[in-house]
Amino acid sequence: MAATGTTEHTAGERAKAFYVTTPIYYVNDAPHLGHAYTTVAGDVLTRWHRQRGEKVWFLTGTDEHGQKIMRTAEANGVTPQEWCDKLVTEAWKPLWEHLEIANDDFIRTTEKRHTARVQEFVQDLFDKGEIYKGGYEGPYCVACEEYKAPGDLLDGEDGQKLCPIHKRPVEMLKEENYFFKLSEYGPRLLEFYEANPDFIQPASARNEVLQFVRQGLQDLSISRSTFDWGIPVPWDPKHVIYVWIDALLNYATAVGYGADQDKFESTFPADVHLVGKDILRFHAVIWPAMLMANSLPVPGRVFANGWLMVGGEKMSKSNLTGISPQQLTDHFGVDAYRYYFLRAIQFGQDGSFSWEDFAARYTSELANDFGNLASRVAAMVGKYFDGALPAAGADGDAEAALHSALIETVSVADDRVRALDFQAGLDAVFAYVKLVNGYITEQEPWKVAKDDSPEGRARLASILYTSAESLRALAVLLNPVMPATAQKLWDSLGAEPHLGALDAQHVQDAGRWGQLPAGATVTKGAVLFPRLEEKKADA
Ligand code: MSP
């Protein structure tokens, strides 16, 4: 290949990764159900894409600067860095491990790989004339780390004005700051949204942003000078960079911006930024404008998930249910936890968590429909064929119906999960579980087993092969959502020696019939979803 002065790469190395991010979370406190909700969704999405055989990069991390963290550390009598280190190592990373989150990287905004590059980015904007010095006075919510528009505030007691999200009093701030010329980007952003109708999802989120940008954007204060827990503004170190500018840039610095050009070009921009709807504008307005201002490519999609609600309010540190993710996983197990929120709530809409609803779904969908199916089939292959999967005889109408239903299930699940419609994806898979259960009920293999004739044995073999092969597909389709359970099922089907590792099975091929070979050793493995212990909802 002729030398061009730039490094040449093979297509494989160069292929861009499917890049998904979660918000980087504030470490003022331990993670709660709301944080875990977005992170699990990102994990399921990326596991799904990995299992399509795609190159994937999944990033999460922590947002460690700003006034909120500084005040929390002060209140606890430690430095902000000590506070962040403790929370990250004792609370955040352990929870993600516990929930089987398979992130490829974890970025902390206090890391040098981040801070140095943020300074460079902001310096570039300054040099390009995108940043100027000005003054600002307005109501500020420290919990949001954001100036609020006076018209958006709620009335509190004694004439106080409250943040509409946190319902806490805002503070009047007056500062001389540096400003980013965000107001100039309105028309370009609107053009971009127009040309990319899927950029902001769901539709309600898109409409909200369109309306907001159409009203006209104001320039954005991007530095603070009344406290010092942040990244210094390189040309004026009395200021620190506004925590949101700092934070948004994690999506670039974590994948090599300004440091590793190959990594950057083969990863950036994100294909999907997952965010809660509370932080949609930062991602759908400010972030693309910052990138446009520095001539960098903008992300593919910003998907805003709804809120987990408590008593009609967004679940937050101050109104927690009193139930931590660990309490739920202690009772229901990690896999059921990963499953429940995605199945019960339409992703993009608000939803309420209820212990009773979780218990009901666990028992009916996971334990009775799915878990029992797996154990019944394994038990019958054990009992009637000594645990060696028999070869199927000629298929009848009932088998043919299951084959085509499986193909349809795979196609719907693949389409829906990639569209982040996890609920419909899981609905499709669990509708198939019901079909297989119905098939077994109708075929009555326990009755067929009484017929010792060659025809009877062949019929029994067909029924059990069909059921086991269906379970093979279910293990593949459910692996991104419930990896430990799917692995148990894979083991119990004796699939690995013949088909290889479960993670290597392509989800889009799961509907190809006949993959599990006759002769596979089927064993009755561990119960997939044990009966729940009695537990009070307020435990
Ligand atoms: N640090 C910023 C994000 C910077 S990203 C460049 C931040 N952090 S946060 O700790 O407050 O986390 C916010 C995110 O947590 C939300 O956007 C959402 O993804 C998730 N959730 C927090 N509470 C939630 C609910 N009650 N319900 C659903 N998601 C929630 O904002």
CSV table of C-alpha atoms in Angstrom, one decimal, residues 308 451 491:
chain,number,residue,atom,x,y,z
A,308,LEU,CA,-38.3,5.5,38.5
A,451,ASP,CA,-46.2,-46.0,24.3
A,491,ASP,CA,-24.8,-26.0,30.9
